[in-house]
Amino acid sequence: RNVAPLPKDPDQSARNIRQRIRELTGKDVAVIVSDTHGRALRRGEINVAVGVAGMKPIRDRRGENDLFGYTLRVKQTAVADELCSAAELVIGQAAEGIPVAIIRGYPYQKTEEATSKDLIWPKEKALFL
């Protein structure tokens, strides 16, 4: 068997990749490091963010109105995870040999402070431990 372990600090790896892209291209991009993840109560695996640099991994939509004029009270979208799942459809999980996907056009919220840890529930609120 071959195993590719995760980086020791995936957020730092994302920051390093982001910095190197900036050095080589002059472009300011967000970088997400992803891994396959199983889900409680759901069949199948998805890709999720394990490292993030340059973007808020959650889009907080509470307080916005939906299509019918109702105020959203519970709506925090894990956009980093959703982007990872979309990218996995291109990257694949078998012999595709595509290590990276470039996603264009998503209006992410830029930040220098956010990390993938923002996606994790605090222990006191976690349903599954």
CSV table of C-alpha atoms in Angstrom, one decimal, residues 7-92:
chain,number,residue,atom,x,y,z
A,7,PRO,CA,1.2,17.8,6.2
A,8,LYS,CA,2.0,18.3,9.9
A,9,ASP,CA,0.4,21.8,9.6
A,10,PRO,CA,-2.0,21.9,6.6
A,11,ASP,CA,-2.8,25.6,7.2
A,12,GLN,CA,0.9,26.5,7.1
A,13,SER,CA,1.3,24.4,3.9
A,14,ALA,CA,-1.6,26.4,2.4
A,15,ARG,CA,0.1,29.6,3.4
A,16,ASN,CA,3.4,28.5,1.9
A,17,ILE,CA,1.8,27.5,-1.4
A,18,ARG,CA,-0.1,30.8,-1.5
A,19,GLN,CA,3.1,32.8,-0.9
A,20,ARG,CA,5.0,30.8,-3.6
A,21,ILE,CA,2.2,31.4,-6.2
A,22,ARG,CA,2.3,35.1,-5.3
A,23,GLU,CA,6.1,35.1,-5.8
A,24,LEU,CA,5.9,33.3,-9.2
A,25,THR,CA,2.8,35.0,-10.7
A,26,GLY,CA,2.2,38.2,-8.7
A,27,LYS,CA,-1.4,36.9,-8.1
A,28,ASP,CA,-3.1,37.0,-4.8
A,29,VAL,CA,-5.1,33.7,-4.5
A,30,ALA,CA,-6.7,31.7,-1.8
A,31,VAL,CA,-5.3,28.1,-1.3
A,32,ILE,CA,-7.2,25.2,0.3
A,33,VAL,CA,-5.5,21.8,1.2
A,34,SER,CA,-8.1,19.0,1.1
A,35,ASP,CA,-8.5,15.4,2.2
A,36,THR,CA,-11.2,12.8,1.9
A,37,HIS,CA,-13.7,12.6,4.7
A,38,GLY,CA,-16.4,10.2,5.7
A,39,ARG,CA,-19.6,11.6,7.3
A,40,ALA,CA,-21.7,10.4,10.1
A,41,LEU,CA,-25.1,9.2,8.9
A,42,ARG,CA,-24.2,9.6,5.2
A,43,ARG,CA,-22.8,7.1,2.7
A,44,GLY,CA,-19.9,8.0,0.5
A,45,GLU,CA,-16.9,10.2,1.0
A,46,ILE,CA,-16.4,13.9,0.2
A,47,ASN,CA,-13.4,16.2,0.1
A,48,VAL,CA,-13.1,18.7,2.9
A,49,ALA,CA,-10.7,21.5,3.8
A,50,VAL,CA,-7.9,20.6,6.2
A,51,GLY,CA,-5.8,23.7,5.4
A,52,VAL,CA,-6.8,27.2,4.4
A,53,ALA,CA,-5.0,30.4,3.5
A,54,GLY,CA,-6.3,33.7,2.2
A,55,MET,CA,-10.0,33.2,2.6
A,56,LYS,CA,-12.7,32.8,5.3
A,57,PRO,CA,-13.7,29.1,5.2
A,58,ILE,CA,-17.2,29.9,6.4
A,59,ARG,CA,-19.6,32.3,4.9
A,60,ASP,CA,-21.9,33.6,7.6
A,61,ARG,CA,-25.3,34.5,6.0
A,62,ARG,CA,-27.3,35.0,9.2
A,63,GLY,CA,-29.3,38.2,9.0
A,64,GLU,CA,-29.6,38.0,5.2
A,65,ASN,CA,-33.0,37.5,3.5
A,66,ASP,CA,-33.9,34.5,1.5
A,67,LEU,CA,-35.8,34.5,-1.8
A,68,PHE,CA,-39.1,34.8,0.1
A,69,GLY,CA,-38.0,37.6,2.4
A,70,TYR,CA,-37.5,35.5,5.5
A,71,THR,CA,-34.4,36.4,7.6
A,72,LEU,CA,-31.8,33.7,7.7
A,73,ARG,CA,-31.2,32.8,11.3
A,74,VAL,CA,-29.1,29.6,10.9
A,75,LYS,CA,-27.0,29.7,7.8
A,76,GLN,CA,-23.2,29.4,8.0
A,77,THR,CA,-22.0,27.8,4.8
A,78,ALA,CA,-18.7,25.8,4.9
A,79,VAL,CA,-17.5,27.3,1.6
A,80,ALA,CA,-14.0,25.9,1.9
A,81,ASP,CA,-15.5,22.3,2.2
A,82,GLU,CA,-17.9,22.9,-0.6
A,83,LEU,CA,-15.1,24.1,-2.9
A,84,CYS,CA,-13.0,21.1,-2.0
A,85,SER,CA,-15.9,18.8,-2.8
A,86,ALA,CA,-16.4,20.5,-6.2
A,87,ALA,CA,-12.7,20.2,-6.9
A,88,GLU,CA,-12.6,16.5,-6.1
A,89,LEU,CA,-15.0,15.9,-9.0
A,90,VAL,CA,-12.1,17.0,-11.3
A,91,ILE,CA,-9.1,15.8,-9.2
A,92,GLY,CA,-10.5,12.4,-8.6
